[in-house]
Amino acid sequence: MIPSQGYQMDFSSEELRRQGEELRSKIHAFADHYRRVVDDISPYGADMVGLMIGPLRTLLENEIQRLEGVIKKSEKETPTRQTFSGSNLPFIEALWNRAEQCENIVAFRKWVSVGLIKEKELLAPGIHIVPSPGDSSRKAQKTIVDIIADDGQTWVKVYTTTSKRLLWDMTKLGWAIGIDEEESDEDESGAGDFDELPIFKCAKDLADAASVHRIRGKHPVVHLVLTRINEGEVKDIDRVLQGIRNLGVNVSCCGGGSNTPPVPLSSETMQRMAPSPFSKFTNVLNIDTSVLIALISDFCHTHVLSKPHFHRMQRDHLANEEKWHMLPCWIYPAIKDHEMVCTKEAVDTCELIVNTLGTETEKARMKLVLSDDPNVSREKIIKEYREMSIYDVPEGFQLPLRVVDGKTAEWQAHLPEEVKQVLEEINNPTKSVFAYGWAEQLTTLTSNGVAISKLTQTLEYLGEGFSDAWPLMWLFPFSRALVGTPKPGRETEPVTVAEERQSGEKTISSRVVEDS
């Protein structure tokens, strides 16, 4: 159980039970919402829900269980109406109320390292280019952040200590409370006076932790929320608050807390707290070669049987596709009805690969995806594309892709010198795709995890001066290869897509591709 931080209020058993059930209902509703969001972006949705909400949910359930035991024991001993103090439910409620005001939450009750590990700054939990857990070494000194929001750039600590308890702590440490020492005004910012105060220790640990973590080139901003302290009433308390602010910590005082009745958790609030990442996509999506291959591959469109000519990667892709259907699970929900563009260099690479290695159906699919025939309507292209797949396509799916003619150097000319240096670490055609999306500020879709990892690490080390120039990118959890044709002399079997579909053996995906 966490310390109650001096939160001593009297509650009846009925009030505590009601408070616990309301919090449980809200947290469970939010967990369900978050599960729907992450199921669209990761094969590990349940694990992601547990990592994000699990610590808060466990804290609540443990407190409810503890209180039920205390209440039952008290009711047996004294059947009359009882009051209880020292409960952590008011703290959990204050934390949750603050969370409902936050946007883009990535974690609750997250432990972070206070100091450097191996003399290196740490990647903060949150969204860099793709989500990063940002876990600290077990051997490191840690502090806990109650809410990590704004995709990781805001750390919130909720503190329920009262003004009375803070003054008591100060008196215990020898402070002369209430004495007006005008000569000490110049030293109000000094931290030495506050080092032993629990509230100051907490704030300093958070400030130290934020100083060694980096998220999209910046250090997280720390917010300390004081739910039961008023500012401007006691000079000694104001000195402590100023000392905390001098650490670089934002301080919010909420006085005696809110006496308003709890408000039902709305879908709008949950969407603000944890929006779908697809809502941040640009209207036009920039597609790289790895996603083009997935749109074309027989692995993604048919029931493929293992072939003698398959190498290990193809066998792995086959096994993965049997479990996670790439198109209806990941690609279609992300693309929906967005217009898609692709650079000429990426298209040339795709055509070379498919024309060299692809099956006849993969070649035919490529001609539809990249069609440049002005005499063929979009409706006809979509119809033929659908007939070559066991999956339906989303309503409004836009084929063919629009090919952007140009060279990498042309797009790089519009980018800062630092970006050009970063892109030197990436090979073509991926470089051309990233450069175009970066220059045009388009969301780039890719399955190239190696390139994304390299890009993230390089950008983080450029520091805060480069924090506003990050690209808009989306990494799919898996990639797909072509089924391809065997080398001469090796046996193969044809892929019978049309027969499979016509015979009624169409796979019903466990996921439904919803219209946006």
Short mmCIF file of C-alpha atoms in Angstrom, two decimals:
data_model
loop_
_atom_site.label_atom_id
_atom_site.label_comp_id
_atom_site.label_asym_id
_atom_site.label_seq_id
_atom_site.Cartn_x
_atom_site.Cartn_y
_atom_site.Cartn_z
CA MET A 1 0.00 0.00 0.00
CA ILE A 2 1.26 3.53 -0.80
CA PRO A 3 1.58 6.18 1.91
CA SER A 4 -1.55 8.20 2.40
CA GLN A 5 0.52 11.43 2.25
CA GLY A 6 -1.26 12.82 5.29
CA TYR A 7 -4.70 12.50 3.77
CA GLN A 8 -6.69 12.06 6.96
CA MET A 9 -10.39 12.55 6.28
CA ASP A 10 -13.32 10.78 7.85
CA PHE A 11 -15.63 8.76 5.60
CA SER A 12 -18.50 6.45 6.31
CA SER A 13 -18.34 2.87 5.08
CA GLU A 14 -21.12 3.67 2.58
CA GLU A 15 -19.14 6.61 1.19
CA LEU A 16 -15.98 4.55 0.83
CA ARG A 17 -17.78 1.69 -0.91
CA ARG A 18 -19.52 4.10 -3.29
CA GLN A 19 -16.24 5.86 -4.01
CA GLY A 20 -14.47 2.57 -4.67
CA GLU A 21 -17.17 1.26 -7.00
CA GLU A 22 -17.29 4.50 -9.00
CA LEU A 23 -13.53 4.45 -9.48
CA ARG A 24 -13.59 0.77 -10.41
CA SER A 25 -16.31 1.38 -12.98
CA LYS A 26 -14.44 4.28 -14.59
CA ILE A 27 -11.09 2.54 -14.70
CA HIS A 28 -12.64 -0.60 -16.20
CA ALA A 29 -14.47 1.48 -18.81
CA PHE A 30 -11.25 3.23 -19.74
CA ALA A 31 -9.41 -0.10 -19.91
CA ASP A 32 -12.03 -1.40 -22.36
CA HIS A 33 -11.66 1.76 -24.46
CA TYR A 34 -7.87 1.52 -24.46
CA ARG A 35 -8.02 -2.16 -25.43
CA ARG A 36 -10.05 -1.24 -28.52
CA VAL A 37 -7.48 1.40 -29.44
CA VAL A 38 -4.40 -0.80 -29.04
CA ASP A 39 -5.97 -3.81 -30.73
CA ASP A 40 -5.79 -1.78 -33.95
CA ILE A 41 -2.07 -1.14 -33.61
CA SER A 42 -0.50 -4.11 -31.84
CA PRO A 43 -0.87 -7.89 -31.59
CA TYR A 44 -0.26 -7.53 -27.87
CA GLY A 45 -3.26 -5.41 -26.92
CA ALA A 46 -3.97 -7.17 -23.63
CA ASP A 47 -0.34 -6.79 -22.55
CA MET A 48 -0.36 -3.09 -23.44
CA VAL A 49 -3.51 -2.53 -21.38
CA GLY A 50 -1.90 -4.30 -18.45
CA LEU A 51 1.29 -2.24 -18.70
CA MET A 52 -0.58 1.04 -18.93
CA ILE A 53 -3.52 0.64 -16.53
CA GLY A 54 -2.52 -2.40 -14.50
CA PRO A 55 -0.58 -0.55 -11.75
CA LEU A 56 -3.48 1.83 -11.10
CA ARG A 57 -6.09 -0.91 -11.24
CA THR A 58 -4.07 -3.08 -8.85
CA LEU A 59 -3.65 -0.16 -6.46
CA LEU A 60 -7.42 0.39 -6.43
CA GLU A 61 -8.35 -3.27 -6.02
CA ASN A 62 -5.89 -3.74 -3.16
CA GLU A 63 -7.25 -0.68 -1.39
CA ILE A 64 -10.87 -1.80 -1.83
CA GLN A 65 -10.00 -5.25 -0.48
CA ARG A 66 -8.16 -3.75 2.50
CA LEU A 67 -11.03 -1.40 3.32
CA GLU A 68 -13.64 -4.16 3.08
CA GLY A 69 -11.71 -6.11 5.68
CA VAL A 70 -11.45 -3.10 7.99
CA ILE A 71 -15.14 -2.23 7.53
CA LYS A 72 -16.38 -5.78 8.19
CA LYS A 73 -14.25 -6.06 11.32
CA SER A 74 -15.48 -2.69 12.58
CA GLU A 75 -19.14 -3.49 11.88
CA LYS A 76 -18.89 -6.68 13.93
CA GLU A 77 -17.36 -4.88 16.87
CA THR A 78 -19.59 -1.75 16.68
CA PRO A 79 -22.74 -2.17 14.58
CA THR A 80 -23.50 1.58 14.60
CA ARG A 81 -22.42 3.89 11.77
CA GLN A 82 -18.64 4.08 11.65
CA THR A 83 -16.24 6.59 10.08
CA PHE A 84 -12.82 5.71 8.70
CA SER A 85 -9.71 7.77 8.08
CA GLY A 86 -6.39 7.16 6.40
CA SER A 87 -7.89 5.64 3.26
CA ASN A 88 -6.00 5.90 -0.02
CA LEU A 89 -9.23 6.07 -2.05
CA PRO A 90 -9.25 9.91 -1.96
CA PHE A 91 -5.71 9.85 -3.41
CA ILE A 92 -6.74 7.44 -6.17
CA GLU A 93 -9.80 9.56 -6.89
CA ALA A 94 -7.67 12.72 -7.10
CA LEU A 95 -5.26 10.94 -9.44
CA TRP A 96 -8.10 9.77 -11.67
CA ASN A 97 -9.77 13.19 -11.72
CA ARG A 98 -6.50 14.67 -12.91
CA ALA A 99 -6.13 11.93 -15.52
CA GLU A 100 -9.51 12.86 -17.00
CA GLN A 101 -8.05 16.30 -17.73
CA CYS A 102 -4.99 14.88 -19.51
CA GLU A 103 -4.44 14.05 -23.17
CA ASN A 104 -2.58 11.19 -24.83
CA ILE A 105 -1.85 9.19 -21.67
CA VAL A 106 0.77 6.48 -22.07
CA ALA A 107 1.19 5.18 -18.50
CA PHE A 108 -0.10 5.26 -14.93
CA ARG A 109 2.08 4.79 -11.83
CA LYS A 110 5.29 4.35 -13.82
CA TRP A 111 8.68 3.88 -12.16
CA VAL A 112 11.48 5.92 -13.74
CA SER A 113 15.19 6.17 -13.00
CA VAL A 114 16.40 9.18 -11.02
CA GLY A 115 19.95 9.09 -12.39
CA LEU A 116 21.93 8.20 -15.47
CA ILE A 117 22.50 4.55 -16.30
CA LYS A 118 25.93 3.77 -17.73
CA GLU A 119 26.42 7.56 -18.02
CA LYS A 120 23.81 7.80 -20.77
CA GLU A 121 20.52 9.63 -20.96
CA LEU A 122 17.49 7.36 -21.11
CA LEU A 123 14.62 7.19 -23.58
CA ALA A 124 11.53 8.31 -21.68
CA PRO A 125 8.37 6.17 -21.82
CA GLY A 126 6.09 7.47 -24.55
CA ILE A 127 5.95 8.10 -28.28
CA HIS A 128 9.26 8.80 -29.97
CA ILE A 129 8.60 7.71 -33.53
CA VAL A 130 7.02 4.53 -32.23
CA PRO A 131 6.03 3.69 -28.62
CA SER A 132 8.88 2.93 -26.24
CA PRO A 133 8.36 1.52 -22.74
CA GLY A 134 11.37 3.38 -21.36
CA ASP A 135 11.86 0.99 -18.45
CA SER A 136 14.67 1.75 -16.04
CA SER A 137 17.38 -0.61 -14.83
CA ARG A 138 16.36 -2.57 -11.75
CA LYS A 139 19.54 -1.45 -10.02
CA ALA A 140 18.84 2.25 -10.51
CA GLN A 141 17.31 4.54 -7.91
CA LYS A 142 13.74 5.17 -8.99
CA THR A 143 10.79 7.41 -8.36
CA ILE A 144 7.19 6.94 -9.42
CA VAL A 145 5.22 9.12 -11.83
CA ASP A 146 1.44 8.94 -11.35
CA ILE A 147 0.45 9.93 -14.91
CA ILE A 148 2.58 10.12 -18.05
CA ALA A 149 0.66 12.13 -20.63
CA ASP A 150 1.09 14.13 -23.85
CA ASP A 151 2.65 11.08 -25.53
CA GLY A 152 5.28 11.01 -22.77
CA GLN A 153 6.26 14.68 -22.62
CA THR A 154 4.32 15.46 -19.41
CA TRP A 155 4.86 13.78 -16.04
CA VAL A 156 2.18 14.33 -13.38
CA LYS A 157 2.57 13.65 -9.67
CA VAL A 158 -0.52 13.92 -7.47
CA TYR A 159 0.23 14.82 -3.84
CA THR A 160 -2.51 14.80 -1.23
CA THR A 161 -0.64 16.24 1.73
CA THR A 162 -2.60 18.94 3.59
CA SER A 163 -1.34 22.40 4.49
CA LYS A 164 -1.56 21.37 8.15
CA ARG A 165 0.61 18.30 7.57
CA LEU A 166 3.17 20.29 5.59
CA LEU A 167 3.45 22.87 8.40
CA TRP A 168 3.86 20.04 10.90
CA ASP A 169 6.70 18.56 8.82
CA MET A 170 8.36 21.97 8.68
CA THR A 171 8.03 22.49 12.45
CA LYS A 172 9.52 19.04 13.11
CA LEU A 173 12.56 20.06 11.05
CA GLY A 174 13.06 23.23 13.08
CA TRP A 175 11.33 25.84 10.94
CA ALA A 176 10.19 28.95 12.81
CA ILE A 177 6.67 28.98 11.43
CA GLY A 178 4.96 32.35 11.23
CA ILE A 179 8.05 34.49 11.83
CA ASP A 180 8.45 37.20 9.19
CA GLU A 181 12.14 37.23 8.30
CA GLU A 182 12.46 39.97 5.72
CA GLU A 183 16.20 39.55 5.56
CA SER A 184 15.73 35.98 4.23
CA ASP A 185 13.85 37.12 1.12
CA GLU A 186 16.97 36.95 -1.01
CA ASP A 187 17.48 33.32 -0.02
CA GLU A 188 13.93 32.11 -0.67
CA SER A 189 15.05 30.29 -3.76
CA GLY A 190 17.68 28.28 -1.93
CA ALA A 191 16.99 24.55 -1.89
CA GLY A 192 19.04 23.81 1.21
CA ASP A 193 16.20 24.80 3.55
CA PHE A 194 13.82 22.29 2.01
CA ASP A 195 15.93 19.18 1.40
CA GLU A 196 14.47 17.15 4.26
CA LEU A 197 10.81 17.94 3.53
CA PRO A 198 9.07 14.87 2.03
CA ILE A 199 7.20 16.98 -0.53
CA PHE A 200 10.43 18.64 -1.66
CA LYS A 201 12.26 15.32 -1.83
CA CYS A 202 9.50 13.97 -4.06
CA ALA A 203 9.67 16.99 -6.37
CA LYS A 204 13.47 16.88 -6.56
CA ASP A 205 13.48 13.17 -7.44
CA LEU A 206 11.02 13.86 -10.26
CA ALA A 207 13.06 16.82 -11.51
CA ASP A 208 16.27 14.72 -11.42
CA ALA A 209 14.53 11.87 -13.25
CA ALA A 210 13.19 14.19 -15.95
CA SER A 211 16.66 15.65 -16.46
CA VAL A 212 18.09 12.26 -17.49
CA HIS A 213 15.21 11.19 -19.73
CA ARG A 214 14.60 12.38 -23.26
CA ILE A 215 11.41 12.19 -25.31
CA ARG A 216 11.48 13.43 -28.93
CA GLY A 217 14.57 15.47 -28.16
CA LYS A 218 13.13 17.13 -25.04
CA HIS A 219 13.15 16.43 -21.33
CA PRO A 220 9.69 15.67 -19.88
CA VAL A 221 7.91 18.52 -18.08
CA VAL A 222 7.04 17.69 -14.46
CA HIS A 223 3.72 18.81 -12.92
CA LEU A 224 3.14 18.51 -9.15
CA VAL A 225 -0.58 18.62 -8.33
CA LEU A 226 -1.30 19.52 -4.68
CA THR A 227 -4.93 18.66 -4.07
CA ARG A 228 -5.21 19.93 -0.49
CA ILE A 229 -2.89 22.92 -0.31
CA ASN A 230 -3.81 26.54 -1.02
CA GLU A 231 -1.25 29.04 -2.22
CA GLY A 232 -1.08 32.60 -0.88
CA GLU A 233 -2.38 31.83 2.61
CA VAL A 234 0.78 30.89 4.54
CA LYS A 235 4.09 32.51 3.67
CA ASP A 236 6.13 29.53 4.85
CA ILE A 237 4.21 27.19 2.54
CA ASP A 238 4.60 29.64 -0.34
CA ARG A 239 8.38 29.56 0.21
CA VAL A 240 8.36 25.77 -0.14
CA LEU A 241 6.27 25.97 -3.30
CA GLN A 242 8.65 28.53 -4.77
CA GLY A 243 11.59 26.29 -3.91
CA ILE A 244 9.90 23.43 -5.80
CA ARG A 245 9.26 25.68 -8.80
CA ASN A 246 12.93 26.65 -8.79
CA LEU A 247 13.68 22.99 -9.51
CA GLY A 248 11.84 23.41 -12.81
CA VAL A 249 8.68 21.70 -11.56
CA ASN A 250 5.25 23.18 -12.35
CA VAL A 251 3.06 23.36 -9.23
CA SER A 252 -0.75 23.41 -9.23
CA CYS A 253 -2.66 23.98 -6.00
CA CYS A 254 -6.23 22.74 -5.86
CA GLY A 255 -7.10 23.93 -2.35
CA GLY A 256 -9.50 21.63 -0.57
CA GLY A 257 -10.16 19.60 -3.67
CA SER A 258 -13.43 19.45 -5.55
CA ASN A 259 -16.75 19.07 -3.80
CA THR A 260 -18.64 18.58 -7.03
CA PRO A 261 -20.30 15.20 -7.50
CA PRO A 262 -18.51 12.72 -9.76
CA VAL A 263 -19.31 13.02 -13.45
CA PRO A 264 -19.86 9.92 -15.62
CA LEU A 265 -16.90 9.09 -17.82
CA SER A 266 -17.85 10.06 -21.38
CA SER A 267 -16.53 8.57 -24.61
CA GLU A 268 -15.25 12.04 -25.57
CA THR A 269 -13.16 12.18 -22.39
CA MET A 270 -11.71 8.70 -23.00
CA GLN A 271 -10.89 9.55 -26.60
CA ARG A 272 -8.99 12.60 -25.40
CA MET A 273 -7.18 10.58 -22.73
CA ALA A 274 -6.23 7.83 -25.19
CA PRO A 275 -7.05 8.76 -28.79
CA SER A 276 -6.58 6.42 -31.70
CA PRO A 277 -3.17 7.17 -33.23
CA PHE A 278 -4.85 7.01 -36.63
CA SER A 279 -6.67 10.24 -35.77
CA LYS A 280 -3.33 12.03 -36.05
CA PHE A 281 -2.62 10.79 -39.58
CA THR A 282 -2.43 13.32 -42.39
CA ASN A 283 -5.10 13.14 -45.09
CA VAL A 284 -2.51 11.85 -47.58
CA LEU A 285 -0.39 8.87 -46.54
CA ASN A 286 3.14 8.30 -47.79
CA ILE A 287 3.70 4.57 -48.48
CA ASP A 288 7.11 2.91 -48.50
CA THR A 289 8.23 -0.19 -50.37
CA SER A 290 7.66 -2.57 -47.44
CA VAL A 291 3.97 -1.63 -47.31
CA LEU A 292 3.68 -1.83 -51.11
CA ILE A 293 4.94 -5.40 -50.94
CA ALA A 294 2.32 -6.22 -48.28
CA LEU A 295 -0.44 -4.80 -50.50
CA ILE A 296 0.76 -7.08 -53.29
CA SER A 297 1.96 -10.28 -51.57
CA ASP A 298 0.03 -13.55 -51.90
CA PHE A 299 0.80 -14.13 -48.21
CA CYS A 300 -1.56 -11.26 -47.36
CA HIS A 301 -4.32 -12.10 -49.84
CA THR A 302 -4.58 -15.88 -49.96
CA HIS A 303 -4.32 -19.11 -47.99
CA VAL A 304 -0.74 -20.04 -48.89
CA LEU A 305 0.56 -23.54 -48.31
CA SER A 306 4.21 -24.03 -47.49
CA LYS A 307 6.31 -24.57 -50.61
CA PRO A 308 9.57 -26.47 -51.00
CA HIS A 309 11.33 -23.35 -52.24
CA PHE A 310 10.43 -21.25 -49.19
CA HIS A 311 13.40 -19.98 -47.23
CA ARG A 312 13.24 -19.35 -43.48
CA MET A 313 11.90 -15.80 -43.70
CA GLN A 314 9.04 -16.90 -45.95
CA ARG A 315 8.15 -19.72 -43.58
CA ASP A 316 8.16 -17.23 -40.70
CA HIS A 317 5.89 -14.88 -42.63
CA LEU A 318 3.54 -17.74 -43.42
CA ALA A 319 3.27 -18.72 -39.76
CA ASN A 320 2.77 -15.11 -38.71
CA GLU A 321 0.07 -14.51 -41.33
CA GLU A 322 -1.85 -17.54 -40.14
CA LYS A 323 -2.03 -15.89 -36.71
CA TRP A 324 -2.17 -12.21 -37.62
CA HIS A 325 -3.78 -11.32 -40.93
CA MET A 326 -1.72 -8.36 -42.11
CA LEU A 327 -4.30 -6.58 -44.25
CA PRO A 328 -7.51 -6.69 -42.17
CA CYS A 329 -5.69 -6.50 -38.82
CA TRP A 330 -3.13 -3.76 -39.44
CA ILE A 331 -2.95 -2.19 -42.88
CA TYR A 332 -6.61 -1.60 -43.76
CA PRO A 333 -7.59 -0.07 -40.37
CA ALA A 334 -4.67 2.38 -40.72
CA ILE A 335 -5.19 3.35 -44.36
CA LYS A 336 -9.00 3.26 -44.58
CA ASP A 337 -10.01 5.84 -47.19
CA HIS A 338 -6.85 7.98 -47.15
CA GLU A 339 -5.22 8.91 -50.42
CA MET A 340 -1.88 7.09 -50.83
CA VAL A 341 1.27 8.36 -52.50
CA CYS A 342 4.65 6.77 -53.14
CA THR A 343 7.97 8.00 -54.48
CA LYS A 344 9.17 6.93 -57.92
CA GLU A 345 12.30 5.39 -56.42
CA ALA A 346 10.23 3.20 -54.09
CA VAL A 347 7.95 2.17 -56.97
CA ASP A 348 10.92 1.30 -59.20
CA THR A 349 12.35 -0.90 -56.44
CA CYS A 350 8.99 -2.59 -55.89
CA GLU A 351 8.54 -3.29 -59.61
CA LEU A 352 12.05 -4.74 -59.87
CA ILE A 353 11.44 -7.07 -56.92
CA VAL A 354 7.99 -8.22 -58.05
CA ASN A 355 8.88 -8.65 -61.72
CA THR A 356 11.96 -10.65 -60.74
CA LEU A 357 10.58 -12.80 -57.93
CA GLY A 358 6.80 -12.47 -57.81
CA THR A 359 4.13 -14.98 -58.73
CA GLU A 360 1.73 -14.20 -61.57
CA THR A 361 -0.95 -13.09 -59.10
CA GLU A 362 1.54 -10.83 -57.32
CA LYS A 363 2.50 -9.26 -60.64
CA ALA A 364 -1.16 -8.75 -61.54
CA ARG A 365 -1.88 -7.21 -58.16
CA MET A 366 1.07 -4.84 -58.55
CA LYS A 367 -0.32 -3.57 -61.85
CA LEU A 368 -3.55 -2.67 -60.08
CA VAL A 369 -1.90 -1.02 -57.08
CA LEU A 370 0.43 1.05 -59.28
CA SER A 371 -1.78 1.40 -62.36
CA ASP A 372 -1.04 4.42 -64.54
CA ASP A 373 -3.67 3.66 -67.19
CA PRO A 374 -6.00 6.70 -67.41
CA ASN A 375 -8.59 4.60 -69.28
CA VAL A 376 -9.20 2.25 -66.34
CA SER A 377 -11.57 3.55 -63.68
CA ARG A 378 -10.85 3.38 -59.96
CA GLU A 379 -13.98 1.27 -59.49
CA LYS A 380 -12.70 -1.33 -61.96
CA ILE A 381 -9.29 -1.44 -60.26
CA ILE A 382 -10.86 -1.94 -56.84
CA LYS A 383 -13.19 -4.64 -58.20
CA GLU A 384 -10.33 -6.62 -59.71
CA TYR A 385 -8.16 -6.13 -56.63
CA ARG A 386 -10.97 -7.45 -54.41
CA GLU A 387 -11.47 -10.48 -56.66
CA MET A 388 -7.83 -11.41 -56.18
CA SER A 389 -8.09 -11.51 -52.39
CA ILE A 390 -9.91 -13.50 -49.75
CA TYR A 391 -10.49 -10.26 -47.81
CA ASP A 392 -12.79 -7.35 -48.50
CA VAL A 393 -11.28 -3.89 -48.74
CA PRO A 394 -12.43 -0.91 -46.68
CA GLU A 395 -15.15 1.34 -48.03
CA GLY A 396 -13.50 4.17 -49.94
CA PHE A 397 -10.14 2.39 -50.31
CA GLN A 398 -8.19 4.42 -52.86
CA LEU A 399 -6.33 2.61 -55.61
CA PRO A 400 -4.13 3.13 -57.48
CA LEU A 401 -1.45 4.94 -55.51
CA ARG A 402 -0.30 8.30 -56.80
CA VAL A 403 3.37 8.11 -57.78
CA VAL A 404 5.45 11.18 -56.98
CA ASP A 405 8.17 11.77 -59.54
CA GLY A 406 11.32 13.29 -58.13
CA LYS A 407 14.68 12.60 -56.61
CA THR A 408 15.74 12.27 -53.00
CA ALA A 409 18.07 15.25 -53.34
CA GLU A 410 15.19 17.49 -54.41
CA TRP A 411 13.18 16.77 -51.26
CA GLN A 412 16.23 16.94 -49.01
CA ALA A 413 16.90 20.46 -50.29
CA HIS A 414 13.81 21.59 -48.33
CA LEU A 415 14.98 20.01 -45.07
CA PRO A 416 17.33 21.33 -42.36
CA GLU A 417 20.96 20.27 -42.51
CA GLU A 418 20.47 18.08 -39.42
CA VAL A 419 17.74 16.13 -41.22
CA LYS A 420 19.99 15.56 -44.21
CA GLN A 421 22.63 14.17 -41.88
CA VAL A 422 20.08 11.88 -40.24
CA LEU A 423 18.90 10.55 -43.60
CA GLU A 424 22.46 9.68 -44.58
CA GLU A 425 22.11 6.75 -42.17
CA ILE A 426 19.21 5.34 -44.25
CA ASN A 427 19.54 3.45 -47.55
CA ASN A 428 17.44 3.99 -50.67
CA PRO A 429 14.63 3.58 -51.54
CA THR A 430 13.66 4.06 -47.88
CA LYS A 431 15.64 7.32 -47.83
CA SER A 432 13.56 8.74 -50.68
CA VAL A 433 10.29 7.79 -48.97
CA PHE A 434 11.34 9.25 -45.60
CA ALA A 435 12.74 12.42 -47.20
CA TYR A 436 9.57 13.05 -49.20
CA GLY A 437 7.24 12.45 -46.25
CA TRP A 438 9.43 14.60 -44.01
CA ALA A 439 9.62 17.50 -46.49
CA GLU A 440 5.88 17.42 -47.26
CA GLN A 441 4.90 16.77 -43.60
CA LEU A 442 2.96 13.63 -44.50
CA THR A 443 2.44 10.57 -42.34
CA THR A 444 4.74 7.84 -43.67
CA LEU A 445 3.65 4.21 -43.29
CA THR A 446 6.38 1.58 -43.13
CA SER A 447 7.19 -1.91 -41.93
CA ASN A 448 10.92 -1.22 -41.87
CA GLY A 449 11.62 -1.49 -38.14
CA VAL A 450 15.41 -1.40 -38.59
CA ALA A 451 15.28 1.98 -40.34
CA ILE A 452 12.85 3.39 -37.79
CA SER A 453 15.00 2.28 -34.85
CA LYS A 454 18.10 3.82 -36.40
CA LEU A 455 16.21 7.03 -37.14
CA THR A 456 14.82 7.30 -33.59
CA GLN A 457 18.21 6.86 -31.94
CA THR A 458 19.88 9.40 -34.21
CA LEU A 459 17.17 12.00 -33.65
CA GLU A 460 17.19 11.63 -29.88
CA TYR A 461 20.89 12.39 -29.69
CA LEU A 462 20.49 15.61 -31.68
CA GLY A 463 18.93 17.12 -28.55
CA GLU A 464 16.38 19.80 -27.80
CA GLY A 465 17.46 22.15 -30.57
CA PHE A 466 16.05 19.69 -33.09
CA SER A 467 12.91 18.69 -31.21
CA ASP A 468 10.41 20.43 -33.51
CA ALA A 469 11.58 18.80 -36.74
CA TRP A 470 10.63 15.20 -36.08
CA PRO A 471 8.89 13.30 -38.91
CA LEU A 472 5.37 11.85 -38.86
CA MET A 473 5.73 8.08 -39.12
CA TRP A 474 3.82 4.90 -38.42
CA LEU A 475 5.51 1.51 -38.04
CA PHE A 476 3.42 -1.61 -38.61
CA PRO A 477 4.19 -4.47 -36.21
CA PHE A 478 4.98 -6.93 -39.00
CA SER A 479 6.20 -7.03 -42.59
CA ARG A 480 5.50 -9.42 -45.43
CA ALA A 481 7.63 -10.90 -48.20
CA LEU A 482 6.48 -12.11 -51.59
CA VAL A 483 5.50 -15.75 -52.00
CA GLY A 484 7.60 -15.63 -55.14
CA THR A 485 8.56 -18.32 -57.60
CA PRO A 486 11.06 -21.14 -57.03
CA LYS A 487 14.49 -21.29 -58.52
CA PRO A 488 14.66 -23.43 -61.68
CA GLY A 489 14.40 -27.13 -60.91
CA ARG A 490 12.48 -26.74 -57.65
CA GLU A 491 8.85 -27.78 -57.42
CA THR A 492 6.03 -25.40 -56.62
CA GLU A 493 2.27 -25.39 -56.50
CA PRO A 494 0.00 -22.68 -57.93
CA VAL A 495 -1.91 -20.40 -55.56
CA THR A 496 -5.59 -20.92 -56.28
CA VAL A 497 -7.01 -17.64 -55.02
CA ALA A 498 -10.06 -17.42 -57.28
CA GLU A 499 -11.11 -21.03 -56.70
CA GLU A 500 -10.65 -20.62 -52.98
CA ARG A 501 -12.85 -17.56 -52.87
CA GLN A 502 -15.53 -18.95 -55.21
CA SER A 503 -15.79 -22.18 -53.21
CA GLY A 504 -16.91 -20.23 -50.19
CA GLU A 505 -13.77 -20.84 -48.20
CA LYS A 506 -13.27 -17.14 -47.65
CA THR A 507 -11.58 -16.49 -44.33
CA ILE A 508 -13.56 -14.47 -41.86
CA SER A 509 -10.99 -12.41 -40.03
CA SER A 510 -11.29 -12.13 -36.30
CA ARG A 511 -11.11 -8.42 -36.82
CA VAL A 512 -13.68 -6.29 -38.62
CA VAL A 513 -12.42 -3.58 -40.93
CA GLU A 514 -14.59 -0.66 -39.91
CA ASP A 515 -15.43 2.31 -42.07
CA SER A 516 -13.98 5.53 -40.80
#
